[in-house]
Coordinates of C-alpha atoms and ligand atoms in Angstrom, one line a residue:
M1 CA -95.8 260.9 3.2
E2 CA -93.1 261.9 0.9
R3 CA -89.8 260.9 1.0
L4 CA -87.9 262.3 3.9
V5 CA -85.4 265.4 2.9
Y6 CA -82.5 265.6 5.5
L7 CA -81.5 269.2 5.9
D8 CA -79.2 268.7 8.9
H9 CA -76.1 268.0 7.8
A10 CA -74.1 270.3 9.9
A11 CA -74.9 268.0 12.6
T12 CA -74.2 264.9 11.0
S13 CA -74.2 263.8 7.2
W14 CA -76.7 261.3 6.2
P15 CA -76.9 259.3 4.1
K16 CA -73.6 258.2 3.8
P17 CA -72.3 256.8 0.2
P18 CA -72.8 253.3 0.2
E19 CA -69.4 252.7 -0.2
V20 CA -69.0 254.3 3.5
G21 CA -70.7 250.7 4.7
V22 CA -69.0 248.6 2.2
A23 CA -65.8 249.6 3.4
M24 CA -67.2 248.9 7.2
M25 CA -68.6 245.5 6.5
E26 CA -65.7 244.3 4.9
V27 CA -63.2 245.2 8.0
L28 CA -65.7 243.9 10.5
E29 CA -65.9 240.1 8.2
H30 CA -62.1 240.5 7.1
S31 CA -59.7 242.0 9.1
G32 CA -61.8 243.3 12.5
A33 CA -58.6 242.4 14.4
N34 CA -57.1 245.1 17.0
A35 CA -54.9 247.5 14.9
G36 CA -51.1 247.4 16.7
R37 CA -52.0 245.0 19.2
G38 CA -50.4 241.8 17.7
N39 CA -48.3 240.4 14.3
H40 CA -50.9 238.2 13.1
S41 CA -52.6 239.0 9.5
L42 CA -56.2 240.2 10.6
A43 CA -53.9 242.5 13.3
I44 CA -51.9 243.9 10.5
G45 CA -55.0 244.7 8.0
A46 CA -56.7 246.4 10.5
G47 CA -53.3 248.4 11.1
R48 CA -53.0 249.1 7.3
V49 CA -56.8 250.4 7.5
L50 CA -55.4 253.3 9.7
V51 CA -52.3 253.2 7.9
K52 CA -54.5 254.3 4.6
A53 CA -56.6 256.5 6.4
R54 CA -54.1 258.7 7.6
N55 CA -52.3 259.4 4.6
Q56 CA -55.5 260.0 2.5
L57 CA -56.2 262.8 5.2
A58 CA -53.1 264.0 5.2
G59 CA -53.4 264.8 1.5
L60 CA -56.7 266.3 1.6
F61 CA -55.0 268.9 4.2
S62 CA -51.7 269.1 2.8
I63 CA -50.3 267.7 5.8
S64 CA -46.4 266.1 5.1
N65 CA -46.4 263.9 7.5
A66 CA -49.2 261.8 8.1
Q67 CA -48.2 260.7 11.7
D68 CA -48.7 264.2 12.7
I69 CA -52.7 263.4 12.4
A70 CA -54.2 261.5 15.5
F71 CA -57.6 259.5 15.4
T72 CA -60.3 260.6 17.7
H73 CA -64.1 260.2 18.3
N74 CA -65.2 263.4 17.1
T75 CA -64.4 267.4 16.7
T76 CA -64.7 267.8 20.3
M77 CA -62.4 265.5 21.4
G78 CA -59.7 267.1 19.3
L79 CA -60.3 270.4 20.3
N80 CA -60.2 269.3 24.3
M81 CA -56.4 267.4 23.4
A82 CA -55.3 270.7 21.4
I83 CA -56.7 273.0 24.4
K84 CA -56.0 271.0 27.2
G85 CA -52.6 269.6 26.1
T86 CA -51.1 273.6 24.9
L87 CA -52.5 275.8 28.0
Q88 CA -50.5 276.4 30.7
P89 CA -51.5 279.2 33.7
G90 CA -51.2 282.2 32.8
D91 CA -51.6 281.9 29.3
H92 CA -53.8 284.2 27.4
V93 CA -56.4 283.3 24.4
I94 CA -57.8 284.8 21.4
S95 CA -61.0 283.1 20.0
T96 CA -64.3 284.6 18.8
M97 CA -67.9 284.9 19.6
T98 CA -68.6 282.5 16.9
E99 CA -66.9 279.5 18.8
H100 CA -69.0 276.7 19.3
N101 CA -69.2 275.2 23.3
S102 CA -66.7 272.4 22.1
V103 CA -64.2 275.3 22.1
R104 CA -65.9 277.6 24.7
R105 CA -66.3 274.9 27.5
P106 CA -62.6 273.7 27.5
L107 CA -61.8 277.3 27.4
E108 CA -64.3 278.2 30.2
Y109 CA -63.1 275.3 32.3
L110 CA -59.4 276.3 31.9
R111 CA -60.4 279.9 33.1
Q112 CA -61.9 278.3 36.5
T113 CA -58.9 275.6 37.0
K114 CA -55.6 276.9 35.6
G115 CA -56.5 280.6 35.8
I116 CA -56.0 281.1 31.7
T117 CA -57.5 284.3 30.5
V118 CA -59.5 284.4 26.9
D119 CA -60.9 287.1 24.6
Y120 CA -63.6 286.3 22.2
V121 CA -63.2 288.7 19.7
K122 CA -66.8 290.3 18.6
V123 CA -68.5 289.3 15.3
D124 CA -71.1 291.5 13.3
Q125 CA -74.0 290.3 12.0
E126 CA -72.7 288.5 8.8
G127 CA -70.6 286.3 11.3
Q128 CA -67.3 288.2 10.4
V129 CA -64.6 288.9 12.8
D130 CA -62.8 292.4 12.9
L131 CA -59.1 291.4 12.3
L132 CA -57.8 294.5 13.6
E133 CA -59.5 294.1 16.3
L134 CA -58.3 290.6 16.5
Q135 CA -55.0 292.4 16.2
K136 CA -55.5 294.3 19.2
N137 CA -55.9 291.4 21.7
F138 CA -52.5 289.9 21.1
K139 CA -50.6 290.1 24.7
P140 CA -47.5 289.4 25.7
N141 CA -48.7 286.3 27.1
T142 CA -50.9 285.4 24.2
K143 CA -50.3 281.6 23.3
M144 CA -53.0 280.2 21.4
V145 CA -55.5 282.0 18.7
I146 CA -58.5 279.5 18.3
C147 CA -61.3 279.9 15.6
N148 CA -63.7 277.7 13.8
H149 CA -63.2 277.8 10.2
S150 CA -66.9 278.1 9.7
S151 CA -69.8 279.5 12.1
N152 CA -72.1 276.0 12.8
L153 CA -75.0 278.8 13.2
L154 CA -74.2 281.7 10.8
G155 CA -72.8 279.9 8.2
S156 CA -69.7 282.5 7.4
I157 CA -66.4 281.5 6.7
L158 CA -63.4 283.1 8.8
P159 CA -60.5 284.3 7.3
I160 CA -58.5 281.4 8.5
G161 CA -55.7 282.2 6.3
E162 CA -55.1 285.6 7.6
I163 CA -55.6 285.0 11.2
G164 CA -52.7 282.3 10.8
D165 CA -50.5 284.9 9.7
M166 CA -51.2 287.0 12.5
A167 CA -50.9 284.2 15.0
K168 CA -47.6 283.0 13.2
T169 CA -46.3 286.5 13.5
H170 CA -46.9 287.0 17.5
G171 CA -45.7 283.3 18.0
A172 CA -49.2 282.0 19.1
V173 CA -50.0 278.3 18.3
F174 CA -53.1 278.7 15.7
L175 CA -55.9 276.3 16.7
V176 CA -58.7 275.9 13.8
D177 CA -62.2 274.1 14.6
A178 CA -62.8 272.6 11.1
A179 CA -66.0 270.9 12.1
Q180 CA -68.4 272.7 9.6
S181 CA -65.3 273.0 7.0
A182 CA -63.3 269.9 6.4
G183 CA -65.0 268.6 3.1
S184 CA -66.1 271.2 1.7
L185 CA -63.8 274.1 1.9
T186 CA -60.0 273.7 1.1
I187 CA -57.5 273.6 4.2
D188 CA -53.8 273.4 3.6
V189 CA -51.9 273.3 7.1
G190 CA -48.7 274.8 5.6
K191 CA -49.9 277.6 3.9
M192 CA -52.7 278.6 6.5
N193 CA -50.2 278.5 9.3
I194 CA -52.3 276.1 11.2
D195 CA -50.7 274.4 14.4
L196 CA -53.8 272.4 15.3
L197 CA -56.3 271.3 13.2
A198 CA -59.2 269.5 15.0
F199 CA -61.9 268.0 12.4
P200 CA -64.8 265.4 12.7
G201 CA -65.3 262.0 10.4
H202 CA -69.0 262.4 10.8
K203 CA -69.8 265.4 8.7
G204 CA -68.4 266.7 5.5
L205 CA -66.1 263.8 5.6
L206 CA -69.0 261.7 4.9
G207 CA -67.3 258.8 7.6
P208 CA -69.5 257.1 10.6
Q209 CA -70.0 258.7 13.9
G210 CA -67.5 258.1 16.2
T211 CA -64.8 259.3 13.7
G212 CA -62.6 262.7 13.6
G213 CA -59.1 263.5 14.2
V214 CA -56.4 266.0 15.2
Y215 CA -53.6 267.2 13.4
I216 CA -50.7 268.6 15.6
S217 CA -47.9 270.1 14.0
P218 CA -44.7 268.3 14.7
A219 CA -43.4 271.7 16.5
L220 CA -45.4 271.1 19.1
D221 CA -44.7 268.9 21.8
L222 CA -48.7 268.6 23.0
E223 CA -49.6 266.8 26.5
P224 CA -51.4 264.2 25.7
L225 CA -55.2 263.9 26.9
L226 CA -55.4 260.6 27.5
H227 CA -52.8 258.1 28.8
G228 CA -52.7 254.0 28.5
G229 CA -52.1 251.3 26.3
T230 CA -51.0 251.4 22.6
G231 CA -49.3 248.3 21.8
S232 CA -45.5 249.8 21.5
Q233 CA -42.9 250.6 24.2
S234 CA -44.9 248.5 26.6
E235 CA -42.2 248.4 29.0
N236 CA -42.5 252.3 29.1
S237 CA -44.4 253.7 31.8
A238 CA -44.6 256.6 30.1
Q239 CA -46.7 257.6 27.4
P240 CA -44.5 256.8 23.9
N241 CA -43.2 259.9 22.6
V242 CA -43.8 258.6 19.0
R243 CA -46.6 259.8 16.7
P244 CA -49.7 258.6 16.5
D245 CA -49.5 256.7 19.1
R246 CA -48.3 259.1 22.0
Y247 CA -52.1 260.8 21.5
E248 CA -53.7 257.1 20.3
A249 CA -53.9 255.7 23.7
G250 CA -56.6 252.6 24.2
T251 CA -58.3 250.7 20.3
Q252 CA -58.5 252.6 17.6
N253 CA -62.1 252.4 15.9
A254 CA -60.4 250.7 12.7
V255 CA -64.3 250.1 11.6
G256 CA -65.3 253.4 11.9
I257 CA -62.0 254.4 10.4
A258 CA -62.8 252.4 7.4
G259 CA -65.5 254.2 6.7
L260 CA -64.1 257.5 7.0
L261 CA -61.6 256.5 4.7
A262 CA -64.1 255.8 1.9
G263 CA -65.8 258.6 3.1
V264 CA -62.7 261.0 2.2
K265 CA -62.0 259.2 -1.0
K266 CA -65.6 259.9 -2.3
I267 CA -65.4 264.0 -2.1
M268 CA -61.7 264.0 -3.1
S269 CA -63.2 262.5 -6.0
I270 CA -65.5 265.0 -6.5
G271 CA -63.5 267.8 -5.3
T272 CA -64.1 270.4 -2.5
M273 CA -64.2 273.3 -4.5
N274 CA -66.6 271.8 -6.4
I275 CA -68.7 270.7 -3.1
H276 CA -68.4 274.2 -1.8
R277 CA -69.9 275.7 -4.9
Q278 CA -72.8 273.2 -4.9
E279 CA -73.5 273.5 -1.6
W280 CA -73.3 277.3 -2.3
L281 CA -75.6 277.4 -4.9
L282 CA -78.2 275.4 -2.8
T283 CA -77.8 277.9 0.0
Q284 CA -78.9 280.5 -2.1
R285 CA -81.7 278.9 -3.6
L286 CA -82.9 278.4 -0.6
M287 CA -82.0 281.8 1.0
E288 CA -84.0 283.5 -2.1
G289 CA -87.2 281.7 -1.7
L290 CA -87.2 282.1 2.3
S291 CA -87.0 285.8 1.8
G292 CA -89.8 286.4 0.5
I293 CA -91.7 285.1 3.9
P294 CA -93.4 287.8 6.1
G295 CA -91.5 288.4 9.1
I296 CA -88.4 286.3 8.6
R297 CA -84.8 287.3 9.1
L298 CA -82.0 284.9 7.8
L299 CA -79.3 284.9 9.6
G300 CA -75.7 285.6 8.4
P301 CA -73.9 286.5 4.9
G302 CA -76.3 287.9 3.1
L303 CA -77.3 286.7 -0.4
G304 CA -74.5 286.6 -2.9
S305 CA -71.9 286.5 -0.5
Q306 CA -69.6 283.7 0.5
R307 CA -71.0 281.1 3.1
S308 CA -71.1 277.6 3.9
G309 CA -73.8 275.2 3.8
I310 CA -75.8 276.5 6.4
V311 CA -79.1 278.4 6.5
A312 CA -80.0 279.9 9.6
F313 CA -83.6 282.2 10.4
V314 CA -86.0 283.1 12.5
I315 CA -89.9 284.1 11.7
E316 CA -91.1 286.6 13.9
G317 CA -93.8 285.8 16.2
E318 CA -93.1 281.8 15.7
E319 CA -90.9 279.5 18.0
S320 CA -88.0 278.1 16.0
A321 CA -88.7 274.8 17.1
H322 CA -92.3 274.7 16.6
I323 CA -91.2 275.3 12.8
A324 CA -88.9 272.7 13.4
H325 CA -91.4 270.3 14.7
R326 CA -94.0 270.9 12.1
L327 CA -91.6 270.6 8.9
D328 CA -90.4 267.1 10.5
R329 CA -94.2 265.7 11.6
E330 CA -96.4 267.2 8.5
Y331 CA -93.6 267.7 5.8
N332 CA -91.0 264.7 6.9
I333 CA -88.4 267.2 6.1
A334 CA -85.6 267.1 8.9
V335 CA -83.8 270.7 10.6
R336 CA -82.8 271.8 13.7
A337 CA -84.0 274.5 15.6
G338 CA -83.2 276.2 19.0
M339 CA -79.8 276.9 20.1
H340 CA -77.1 275.5 18.7
C341 CA -74.2 275.0 21.7
T342 CA -72.7 278.6 19.8
P343 CA -74.0 281.3 22.7
L344 CA -72.0 283.6 21.5
A345 CA -72.9 283.7 18.3
H346 CA -76.7 283.8 19.2
M347 CA -76.0 286.8 21.3
A348 CA -74.4 288.8 18.4
V349 CA -77.3 288.5 16.2
D350 CA -79.9 288.7 19.3
T351 CA -81.3 285.2 19.2
L352 CA -80.2 283.9 22.3
E353 CA -84.0 284.1 23.3
S354 CA -85.8 282.7 20.3
G355 CA -83.2 280.2 19.0
A356 CA -83.0 279.6 15.2
V357 CA -84.4 276.8 12.8
R358 CA -80.6 276.1 11.0
A359 CA -81.4 274.2 7.4
S360 CA -77.9 272.8 6.4
V361 CA -77.2 270.9 2.8
G362 CA -74.4 268.5 2.4
V363 CA -73.0 266.3 -0.7
S364 CA -76.3 264.6 -1.5
S365 CA -78.5 267.9 -0.9
T366 CA -80.7 268.4 -4.3
E367 CA -82.4 271.3 -5.8
Q368 CA -85.6 269.2 -5.2
D369 CA -85.0 268.8 -1.2
I370 CA -84.6 272.8 -1.3
D371 CA -87.7 273.3 -3.1
R372 CA -89.7 270.8 -0.8
M373 CA -88.3 272.9 1.8
L374 CA -89.5 276.1 0.4
A375 CA -93.0 274.7 -0.8
A376 CA -93.7 273.5 2.9
M377 CA -92.4 277.2 4.5
I378 CA -94.5 278.9 1.8
E379 CA -97.9 276.9 3.0
M380 CA -97.0 277.3 6.7
Y381 CA -96.0 281.2 6.7
G382 CA -96.0 282.1 3.5
R383 CA -99.3 284.4 3.2
A384 CA -99.8 287.1 6.0
R385 CA -100.1 285.4 9.4
I386 CA -103.6 286.5 10.4
R387 CA -103.7 286.7 14.2
Ligands
PLP1 C1 -68.5 274.5 14.9 C2 -68.4 273.0 15.7 N1 -67.4 272.8 16.4 C3 -67.3 271.5 17.3 C4 -68.7 270.9 16.9 C5 -68.4 269.7 17.6 O1 -68.4 268.4 16.8 P1 -68.6 266.8 17.1 O2 -69.8 266.5 17.4 O3 -67.9 266.4 15.8 O4 -67.7 266.7 18.5 C6 -69.4 271.1 15.9 C7 -70.7 270.4 16.0 O5 -71.5 270.6 15.0 C8 -69.1 272.6 15.5 O6 -70.4 272.6 14.5

């Protein structure tokens, strides 16, 4: 069988650059002690890895104080910290129909348990929010505005700068879910008025699974999600007030974070704008080729429009899971199919029943990968199908 073509970067990036594995191995072998839990050289070495990674991430997102970044296991944990640490009974939230379940479920949980209220602003067929509609949803008790930077189903890119401005004008906290944009779209927390930014380490930043982070504006005093040991102020029964300890209870994943640091260095050496441009060209090639298949409907922004590295589609009369299964088994091509943890976005483009096939490119994707996918799709579904 031909080599594997991996087009599931939106779930997690793969393969990781070799330097990611090397950096992780280096920590495992030479400084694998517990960061912040001792004054011996090995523990100090592990602590340095965390400091370097925090600084590197601060540079990437234009964060002035690296201590305002807390490491997490993934985006979901950062989103939960941000949402549950901010909202109180009676608060109102504005979010959108493109949100992932990692935003929607914590919100719905708080709706049921704390009596918060939420409005999910509609998105159009291209996955865009109507900013006037969003604006109309502000109420005197609107505490937060939450949106993703890019939809994990539609690939649309939301105007987070403008949404951030609106949130600021109304005195609301602005939380951005950067799961599908960190590493491939420019994020500047100051310019975009972002108060909270949840990001994965394991997707566009090329780190290993089990890594991620959340930026918490110094103006916010978020209630910690986890309480526990930090290696600091041990005599104090309360969670320390100093950052990042306040938000990093328990042993940190120094090995994973070393990999994340190597991944972020790699993407910064290429440049996020170059990565976005390259990914966009690949999506256009894929969309152009797929559009000739009878009965296909490409989801999200049309050809030529801005989008992230995601191309999702449905083919009339074909089950999305079956298409992905055939791509995997017959052609050695990995894509994701079915529901993509974003039911409201599926509802917006009428794919709640059918699900969708999602191909997603990453920094290591090539034109050859796209051409293999197109050749497979044309072989399977290219000719008018006889029923
Ligand atoms: C938009 C969006 N938000 C949140 C998540 C959750 O990310 P993680 O798996 O890092 O928790 C994903 C995962 O695909 C996503 O696409």
